[in-house]
Coordinates of C-alpha atoms in Angstrom, one line a residue:
M3 CA 5.3 1.9 19.8
A4 CA 7.4 0.3 22.6
S5 CA 5.6 2.6 25.1
L6 CA 2.1 1.6 23.8
D7 CA 1.7 -2.1 24.6
I8 CA -1.3 -4.3 23.7
R9 CA -3.1 -3.6 27.0
S10 CA -3.0 0.1 26.4
L11 CA -4.3 -0.4 22.8
L12 CA -7.2 -2.5 24.0
V13 CA -8.2 -0.2 26.8
F14 CA -8.0 2.9 24.6
S15 CA -10.0 1.1 21.9
A16 CA -12.7 0.1 24.5
I17 CA -13.0 3.6 25.8
F18 CA -13.3 4.9 22.2
R19 CA -16.0 2.5 21.4
V20 CA -18.0 3.4 24.5
I21 CA -17.8 7.0 23.5
L22 CA -19.1 6.1 20.0
I23 CA -22.0 4.1 21.4
V24 CA -23.0 7.0 23.7
Y25 CA -22.7 9.5 20.8
G26 CA -24.8 7.2 18.7
E27 CA -27.6 7.4 21.2
W28 CA -27.5 11.2 21.1
Q29 CA -27.4 11.3 17.3
D30 CA -30.4 8.9 17.1
A31 CA -32.4 11.2 19.4
H32 CA -31.5 14.6 17.9
M33 CA -30.6 14.1 14.2
E34 CA -32.5 13.0 11.1
V35 CA -29.8 10.6 10.0
R36 CA -29.6 7.8 12.5
Y37 CA -26.2 6.4 13.7
T38 CA -27.7 3.0 14.6
D39 CA -27.7 0.4 11.8
V40 CA -31.2 -0.5 10.6
D41 CA -30.3 -4.2 11.1
Y42 CA -29.8 -3.5 14.8
L43 CA -33.5 -2.5 15.0
V44 CA -34.4 -5.8 13.3
F45 CA -32.2 -7.8 15.8
S46 CA -33.8 -6.0 18.7
D47 CA -37.4 -6.6 17.5
A48 CA -36.6 -10.3 17.0
A49 CA -35.1 -10.5 20.5
A50 CA -38.1 -8.8 22.0
L51 CA -40.4 -11.4 20.3
M52 CA -38.2 -14.3 21.6
A53 CA -38.3 -12.8 25.1
V54 CA -42.1 -13.2 25.2
G55 CA -42.0 -16.7 23.7
D56 CA -42.8 -15.8 20.1
S57 CA -40.8 -16.7 17.0
P58 CA -38.1 -14.2 16.0
Y59 CA -39.1 -14.7 12.4
K60 CA -42.4 -12.8 13.0
R61 CA -40.2 -9.8 12.5
T62 CA -39.9 -9.4 8.7
T63 CA -36.4 -9.3 7.3
Y64 CA -34.9 -11.1 10.3
R65 CA -32.8 -13.7 8.4
Y66 CA -30.3 -14.9 11.0
S67 CA -29.9 -17.8 13.5
P68 CA -32.2 -17.6 16.6
L69 CA -28.9 -17.6 18.6
L70 CA -28.4 -13.9 17.6
A71 CA -31.9 -12.9 18.9
F72 CA -31.2 -14.9 22.1
L73 CA -28.0 -13.0 22.7
L74 CA -29.9 -9.7 22.4
I75 CA -32.7 -10.6 24.8
P76 CA -31.2 -8.3 27.5
N77 CA -32.0 -5.4 25.1
S78 CA -35.6 -5.6 26.4
Y79 CA -34.6 -5.9 30.1
I80 CA -31.3 -4.0 30.6
H81 CA -30.8 -1.4 27.9
R82 CA -31.5 -1.1 24.2
S83 CA -27.8 -0.7 23.6
W84 CA -26.8 -4.0 25.2
G85 CA -26.2 -5.5 21.8
K86 CA -23.9 -2.7 20.7
F87 CA -21.8 -3.3 23.8
L88 CA -21.8 -7.0 23.1
F89 CA -20.7 -6.5 19.5
S90 CA -18.1 -3.9 20.5
A91 CA -16.7 -6.3 23.1
S92 CA -16.4 -8.9 20.4
D93 CA -14.6 -6.3 18.3
I94 CA -12.0 -5.8 21.1
L95 CA -11.7 -9.6 21.5
V96 CA -10.8 -9.8 17.8
G97 CA -8.0 -7.4 18.4
Y98 CA -6.7 -9.5 21.2
F99 CA -7.0 -12.7 19.2
I100 CA -5.0 -11.1 16.4
Y101 CA -2.2 -10.3 18.9
Y102 CA -2.3 -13.8 20.3
I103 CA -2.1 -15.5 17.0
L104 CA 0.9 -13.4 15.9
K105 CA 2.7 -14.0 19.2
L106 CA 2.1 -17.8 18.8
R107 CA 4.1 -17.5 15.5
K108 CA 6.8 -15.4 17.3
V109 CA 6.2 -12.2 15.5
P110 CA 8.1 -9.2 17.1
E111 CA 6.1 -7.1 19.5
N112 CA 6.1 -3.9 17.5
M113 CA 4.8 -5.7 14.4
C114 CA 2.1 -7.3 16.5
N115 CA 1.0 -3.9 17.8
Y116 CA 0.9 -2.4 14.3
S117 CA -1.1 -5.3 13.0
V118 CA -3.6 -5.1 15.9
M119 CA -4.0 -1.3 15.2
A120 CA -4.9 -2.1 11.6
W121 CA -8.0 -3.7 13.0
L122 CA -8.8 -1.7 16.1
F123 CA -8.5 1.7 14.5
N124 CA -9.9 0.9 11.1
P125 CA -13.0 3.2 10.5
F126 CA -14.9 0.3 8.9
T127 CA -14.4 -1.9 12.0
F128 CA -14.9 0.4 14.9
T129 CA -18.1 1.7 13.4
I130 CA -19.6 -1.6 12.5
G131 CA -19.9 -2.9 16.1
T132 CA -20.9 0.5 17.6
R133 CA -23.7 0.9 15.1
G134 CA -25.1 -2.5 16.0
N135 CA -23.9 -5.0 13.4
C136 CA -23.2 -8.6 14.5
E137 CA -20.2 -9.3 12.3
P138 CA -17.6 -8.9 15.1
I139 CA -19.0 -12.0 16.8
V140 CA -18.4 -14.0 13.6
C141 CA -14.9 -12.6 13.2
A142 CA -14.0 -13.5 16.8
L143 CA -15.3 -17.1 16.3
I144 CA -13.2 -17.5 13.1
L145 CA -10.0 -16.2 14.8
W146 CA -10.7 -18.5 17.8
I147 CA -10.9 -21.5 15.4
V148 CA -7.5 -20.5 13.9
I149 CA -6.1 -20.3 17.4
C150 CA -7.4 -23.8 18.2
L151 CA -5.9 -25.2 15.0
L152 CA -2.5 -23.5 15.7
K153 CA -2.4 -25.1 19.1
G154 CA -3.4 -28.5 17.7
N155 CA -6.9 -28.6 19.4
V156 CA -8.8 -30.2 16.5
L157 CA -11.8 -31.2 18.5
Q158 CA -12.3 -27.6 19.8
S159 CA -11.8 -26.1 16.4
A160 CA -14.4 -28.5 14.9
F161 CA -17.0 -27.6 17.6
W162 CA -16.7 -23.9 17.0
Y163 CA -16.5 -24.3 13.2
G164 CA -19.8 -26.1 13.2
L165 CA -21.3 -23.4 15.4
V166 CA -20.1 -20.5 13.3
V167 CA -21.3 -22.0 10.1
H168 CA -24.7 -22.4 11.6
F169 CA -24.6 -18.8 12.9
R170 CA -23.4 -17.3 9.6
I171 CA -23.3 -19.5 6.6
Y172 CA -20.4 -18.0 4.7
P173 CA -17.5 -19.6 6.7
I174 CA -18.4 -22.8 4.9
I175 CA -15.8 -21.7 2.3
Y176 CA -13.0 -22.4 4.8
S177 CA -13.8 -26.1 5.1
I178 CA -11.5 -27.3 2.3
P179 CA -8.4 -25.4 3.4
I180 CA -8.9 -26.6 7.0
I181 CA -9.2 -30.2 5.8
L182 CA -6.1 -29.7 3.7
V183 CA -4.0 -28.2 6.5
L184 CA -5.0 -31.2 8.7
D185 CA -2.3 -33.1 6.8
P186 CA -0.8 -36.0 8.6
N187 CA 2.6 -34.5 7.9
F188 CA 1.5 -31.4 10.0
F189 CA -0.9 -33.1 12.4
P190 CA 0.4 -36.5 13.4
S191 CA -2.1 -38.4 15.5
D192 CA 0.3 -38.9 18.5
Q193 CA 1.7 -35.3 18.9
K194 CA 1.0 -31.6 18.6
P195 CA 1.8 -29.8 15.3
V196 CA 5.0 -27.7 15.3
L197 CA 4.5 -24.1 14.3
R198 CA 6.9 -22.4 11.9
N199 CA 8.0 -19.2 13.5
W200 CA 8.0 -15.8 11.7
S201 CA 11.8 -15.5 11.9
A202 CA 12.3 -19.0 10.4
V203 CA 10.5 -18.1 7.1
K204 CA 11.8 -14.5 6.8
G205 CA 12.9 -14.2 3.2
E206 CA 12.2 -17.8 2.4
R207 CA 9.9 -19.4 -0.1
P208 CA 8.5 -22.8 0.5
K209 CA 8.6 -25.6 -2.0
A210 CA 6.0 -25.0 -4.7
R211 CA 3.2 -27.6 -5.0
S212 CA 0.8 -27.5 -7.9
G213 CA -2.9 -27.5 -7.2
W214 CA -3.2 -30.9 -8.9
H215 CA -0.6 -32.3 -6.6
N216 CA -2.5 -31.0 -3.6
L217 CA -5.8 -32.4 -5.0
H218 CA -4.2 -35.8 -5.6
Y219 CA -2.6 -35.9 -2.2
L220 CA -5.9 -34.9 -0.6
F221 CA -7.8 -37.8 -2.1
K222 CA -5.0 -40.2 -1.4
S223 CA -4.9 -39.5 2.3
I224 CA -8.2 -37.8 3.1
F225 CA -9.3 -40.4 5.7
T226 CA -7.0 -39.5 8.5
W227 CA -8.0 -39.4 12.2
N228 CA -7.9 -35.6 12.5
R229 CA -9.8 -35.0 9.3
L230 CA -12.5 -37.5 10.3
I231 CA -12.8 -36.0 13.8
F232 CA -13.1 -32.4 12.4
G233 CA -15.6 -33.3 9.7
L234 CA -17.7 -35.5 12.1
V235 CA -17.8 -33.1 15.0
S236 CA -18.3 -29.9 13.0
G237 CA -21.1 -31.6 11.0
L238 CA -22.8 -32.9 14.1
V239 CA -22.7 -29.5 15.8
F240 CA -24.1 -27.8 12.7
L241 CA -26.9 -30.4 12.3
F242 CA -27.7 -30.3 16.0
C243 CA -28.2 -26.5 16.1
T244 CA -30.0 -26.5 12.8
G245 CA -32.2 -29.4 13.8
L246 CA -33.0 -27.9 17.2
F247 CA -34.2 -24.6 15.7
Y248 CA -36.1 -26.4 13.0
C249 CA -38.0 -28.3 15.7
L250 CA -38.8 -24.9 17.3
Y251 CA -39.5 -22.7 14.3
E252 CA -40.0 -25.2 11.5
W253 CA -39.8 -24.2 7.8
E254 CA -39.7 -20.5 8.6
F255 CA -36.4 -20.8 10.3
L256 CA -34.9 -23.0 7.5
H257 CA -35.9 -20.6 4.8
E258 CA -35.0 -17.3 6.4
A259 CA -31.8 -18.3 8.2
M260 CA -30.3 -20.8 5.7
L261 CA -31.9 -21.1 2.2
Y262 CA -32.5 -17.4 1.7
H263 CA -28.7 -16.7 1.8
L264 CA -28.1 -19.4 -0.8
T265 CA -30.7 -18.1 -3.3
R266 CA -30.7 -14.4 -2.4
T267 CA -31.3 -12.0 -5.3
D268 CA -31.4 -8.4 -4.1
P269 CA -32.9 -5.9 -6.7
R270 CA -31.6 -2.9 -4.7
H271 CA -28.4 -1.4 -5.8
N272 CA -25.2 -2.8 -4.1
F273 CA -21.5 -3.1 -4.9
S274 CA -21.9 -6.4 -6.9
I275 CA -21.6 -6.4 -10.7
Y276 CA -24.7 -8.6 -10.8
F277 CA -27.1 -6.1 -9.3
Y278 CA -28.1 -4.5 -12.6
H279 CA -28.9 -7.8 -14.2
I280 CA -30.9 -8.8 -11.1
Y281 CA -32.7 -5.5 -11.2
L282 CA -33.7 -5.8 -14.8
H283 CA -34.9 -9.4 -14.5
Y284 CA -36.4 -9.2 -11.0
G285 CA -39.7 -11.0 -10.8
H286 CA -38.9 -13.2 -13.8
D287 CA -37.9 -16.8 -13.7
T288 CA -34.2 -17.4 -13.8
S289 CA -32.9 -20.5 -15.5
V290 CA -30.6 -22.9 -13.8
V291 CA -27.9 -22.1 -16.5
E292 CA -28.0 -18.4 -15.6
K293 CA -27.6 -19.2 -11.9
L294 CA -24.7 -21.5 -12.6
I295 CA -23.0 -18.9 -14.8
S296 CA -23.1 -16.3 -12.1
F297 CA -21.8 -18.8 -9.5
L298 CA -19.1 -20.4 -11.7
P299 CA -16.5 -17.5 -11.5
Q300 CA -16.7 -17.4 -7.7
F301 CA -16.4 -21.2 -7.5
L302 CA -13.4 -21.5 -9.8
V303 CA -11.5 -18.6 -8.1
Q304 CA -12.1 -20.3 -4.7
L305 CA -10.7 -23.6 -5.9
V306 CA -7.6 -22.0 -7.4
L307 CA -6.8 -20.0 -4.3
I308 CA -7.4 -23.0 -2.0
F309 CA -5.2 -25.4 -3.7
C310 CA -2.4 -22.8 -4.2
F311 CA -2.3 -21.4 -0.7
A312 CA -3.9 -23.9 1.7
Q313 CA -0.7 -24.6 3.6
D314 CA -0.5 -20.9 4.6
L315 CA -3.9 -21.1 6.3
P316 CA -4.3 -17.4 7.5
F317 CA -3.3 -16.1 4.1
C318 CA -5.5 -18.7 2.3
I319 CA -8.7 -17.8 4.1
F320 CA -7.9 -14.1 3.7
V321 CA -7.6 -14.2 -0.1
Q322 CA -10.5 -16.6 -0.2
T323 CA -12.7 -14.1 1.6
V324 CA -11.6 -11.2 -0.5
A325 CA -12.4 -13.1 -3.7
F326 CA -15.7 -14.5 -2.3
V327 CA -16.9 -11.0 -1.4
A328 CA -15.7 -9.4 -4.7
F329 CA -17.5 -12.0 -6.9
N330 CA -20.6 -12.4 -4.8
K331 CA -24.0 -11.7 -6.2
V332 CA -24.8 -9.3 -3.3
I333 CA -22.1 -7.1 -1.7
T334 CA -22.8 -4.7 1.2
A335 CA -20.3 -2.7 3.3
Q336 CA -20.6 -5.0 6.3
Y337 CA -19.1 -7.8 4.2
F338 CA -15.7 -6.0 4.1
V339 CA -15.3 -6.7 7.8
W340 CA -15.1 -10.4 6.9
F341 CA -11.6 -9.9 5.5
F342 CA -10.5 -6.9 7.5
C343 CA -10.3 -9.2 10.6
L344 CA -7.9 -11.5 8.7
L345 CA -5.8 -8.8 7.1
P346 CA -3.6 -8.2 10.3
L347 CA -2.7 -11.9 10.3
I348 CA -0.8 -11.6 7.0
L349 CA 0.8 -8.1 7.4
P350 CA 4.0 -9.4 9.0
W351 CA 4.6 -11.6 6.0
S352 CA 4.0 -8.9 3.4
K353 CA 6.9 -7.4 1.4
M354 CA 4.6 -4.5 0.4
K355 CA 5.7 -1.2 2.0
L356 CA 3.1 1.4 3.1
R357 CA 4.8 3.9 0.9
W358 CA 4.0 3.7 -2.2
D359 CA 2.5 0.3 -3.0
G360 CA 0.5 0.0 0.2
L361 CA -0.7 3.6 0.1
S362 CA -1.7 3.3 -3.6
C363 CA -3.7 0.1 -2.9
I364 CA -5.5 1.8 0.0
L365 CA -6.3 4.9 -2.1
L366 CA -7.4 2.9 -5.1
W367 CA -9.8 0.8 -3.0
I368 CA -11.3 3.9 -1.2
G369 CA -11.4 5.8 -4.5
A370 CA -13.3 3.0 -6.3
Q371 CA -15.7 2.7 -3.4
T372 CA -16.2 6.5 -3.2
H373 CA -16.9 6.7 -6.9
W374 CA -19.6 4.0 -6.5
L375 CA -21.1 5.8 -3.5
M376 CA -21.4 9.0 -5.5
W377 CA -23.6 7.3 -8.1
G378 CA -25.5 5.5 -5.4
Y379 CA -26.3 8.8 -3.7
L380 CA -27.6 10.3 -7.0
L381 CA -29.8 7.2 -7.4
E382 CA -31.0 6.8 -3.8
F383 CA -31.4 10.4 -2.6
K384 CA -31.8 12.4 -5.8
G385 CA -33.9 9.9 -7.8
K386 CA -31.8 10.2 -10.9
N387 CA -31.7 7.4 -13.5
V388 CA -28.0 6.5 -13.2
F389 CA -28.3 2.7 -13.1
L390 CA -25.9 2.2 -16.0
Q391 CA -23.3 4.5 -14.5
L392 CA -23.7 2.7 -11.2
W393 CA -23.2 -0.7 -12.9
A394 CA -20.0 0.7 -14.5
A395 CA -18.8 1.8 -11.1
S396 CA -19.4 -1.7 -9.8
L397 CA -17.2 -3.1 -12.6
L398 CA -14.5 -0.6 -11.7
F399 CA -14.8 -1.6 -8.0
L400 CA -14.4 -5.3 -9.0
A401 CA -11.3 -4.4 -11.1
A402 CA -9.8 -2.5 -8.1
N403 CA -10.4 -5.5 -5.8
I404 CA -8.8 -7.9 -8.3
Y405 CA -5.8 -5.7 -8.8
I406 CA -5.3 -5.2 -5.0
L407 CA -5.7 -9.0 -4.5
V408 CA -3.0 -9.7 -7.1
M409 CA -0.7 -7.1 -5.5
I410 CA -1.1 -8.7 -2.1
I411 CA -0.5 -12.2 -3.5
R412 CA 2.7 -11.1 -5.3
N413 CA 4.1 -9.4 -2.3
H414 CA 3.3 -12.1 0.2
K415 CA 6.1 -14.3 1.7
Y416 CA 4.5 -17.7 1.5
A417 CA 5.1 -19.7 4.6
S418 CA 3.5 -23.0 5.7
V419 CA 2.0 -22.4 9.1
F420 CA 3.3 -25.8 10.4
K421 CA 6.6 -27.6 10.0
A422 CA 6.3 -30.9 8.1
L423 CA 6.8 -33.9 10.3
E424 CA 9.9 -35.1 8.5
Y425 CA 11.5 -31.7 8.9
A426 CA 10.6 -31.5 12.6
N427 CA 11.8 -35.0 13.3
S428 CA 15.1 -34.6 11.5
K429 CA 15.8 -31.4 13.5
K430 CA 14.9 -33.1 16.7
A431 CA 17.1 -36.1 15.9
A432 CA 20.1 -33.9 15.0
K433 CA 19.7 -32.0 18.3
L434 CA 19.6 -35.1 20.3
E435 CA 22.6 -36.5 18.5
I436 CA 24.7 -33.4 19.2
V437 CA 23.6 -33.3 22.9
G438 CA 24.4 -37.0 23.2
N439 CA 27.8 -36.7 21.7
R440 CA 28.6 -33.7 23.9
A441 CA 27.7 -35.7 27.0
V442 CA 29.9 -38.6 25.9
A443 CA 32.8 -36.2 25.3
E444 CA 32.4 -34.4 28.6
Y445 CA 32.4 -37.8 30.4
I446 CA 35.6 -38.9 28.6
I447 CA 37.4 -35.7 29.4
S448 CA 36.4 -35.8 33.1
S449 CA 37.5 -39.4 33.5
R450 CA 40.9 -41.0 34.1
I451 CA 41.7 -42.8 30.8
T452 CA 44.7 -44.7 29.6
E453 CA 46.6 -44.2 26.4
I454 CA 44.9 -47.3 24.9
Q455 CA 41.5 -45.7 25.6
I456 CA 42.5 -42.5 23.8
L457 CA 42.5 -44.6 20.5
R458 CA 38.8 -45.3 21.2
V459 CA 38.1 -41.6 21.8
K460 CA 39.7 -40.9 18.4
K461 CA 37.4 -43.4 16.7
L462 CA 34.4 -41.7 18.5
I463 CA 35.5 -38.3 17.2
G464 CA 35.9 -39.7 13.8
S465 CA 32.3 -41.1 13.8
M466 CA 31.1 -37.7 15.1
A467 CA 32.8 -35.9 12.2
K468 CA 31.0 -38.1 9.7
T469 CA 27.5 -37.6 11.4
C470 CA 27.8 -34.1 12.7
I471 CA 30.8 -31.7 12.4
S472 CA 34.5 -32.1 12.6
N473 CA 35.8 -32.4 16.1
P474 CA 33.0 -30.2 17.5
F475 CA 34.5 -30.0 21.0
R476 CA 38.1 -29.4 19.9
L477 CA 39.5 -32.4 22.0
Q478 CA 43.2 -32.5 22.4
F479 CA 44.8 -36.0 22.8
H480 CA 47.7 -36.4 25.3
T481 CA 49.1 -39.2 27.4
A482 CA 47.2 -40.8 30.3
A483 CA 49.4 -38.8 32.7
T484 CA 48.0 -35.5 31.3
F485 CA 44.4 -36.6 32.2
S486 CA 45.4 -37.7 35.6

């Protein structure tokens, strides 16, 4: 791996994705099964409408921000695959951001490269962008927000967070852990936060804090400068984008791009355990109690994960995303990319070995998904009545996700991303004290001192022994003639 650096990985990945895009064009033209995602056709049609001044929402099933259609306007003027190249470039950018985040935390080079490869050469990820799905853009924005937070740029992170929540509503679940990590002990108003390096936490386990302690502390010190800035700026950016497009496209935009995703009930089969219930009751009025019951498990799991792991921000948002997808009312394959982009950020802190635990988790997840796809194929293409079996396969897939999530949590080496202010200040003070004492000792040794002054030096060394270490410079006391 030493001979294959990050630049080689990114270049090879880019070439590989270009080949897949070209192959996709050929398959679309010569084969019955298309390579291009059907959503990409929706994006392109909406962009074509926007290019001539019409509303993108005249294209049925376009349920995204107008920003996406705007980005794909060159599809109508340059080439229909423009969007695929844009999404694949975002895919490559995600790989670089993963590398950059790990290097910020002083992860060794070989571990960084392996972690980046877990994203760049994952079949789920390199096909999602080349088939024309927009999720890599969202993944890149989320990782950029993490980078801004790690570097202490709260204002930048707030701007991009407001934008990404407008672009794709699901990152709203990261708001509480971000607010929690903007702790005044980590983010003092007068200085940058201090990152905890990978080597510093190797084999360590931070002090455990209960969720109730975190909750109490949050309400006690919630109104800090950084938290107010983050909340205010991100909220204003979100409201500005939403208000702007509401003025342009009115209720149609608000319903299709925002409210639809909050109230979505898809009667078509998908990985969610709720699909069968939705299918049986589709078209009937659903009571508020039923809606709350389906939402409650997801909400409770999110709260538990947030208040247990918020200090380890990358790990927290990873387990949050896995749980959010697993318990969601609608699950499609593109949702898996949401947590695949975060998985490489936690790999260097995992005690799980690829052989056997890691491999067994991978095979279990693929096996549960393949089992579901088998029943989905019989229903979709063969027209067989296997709804009950498909629902049982969804239950099995949920169980597999929960088991893997528990395994990941148990094998993770918990590490606060930032050093607490008290810890950082004490280390800095100790360092300054040692450097200061060394300077005093070197000055004394290099000076011509008398025998009386030696007594003062002995007192100095005595005070140093109490505050630092015993006679740290191994000074030998002789007569004044010796020093002269």
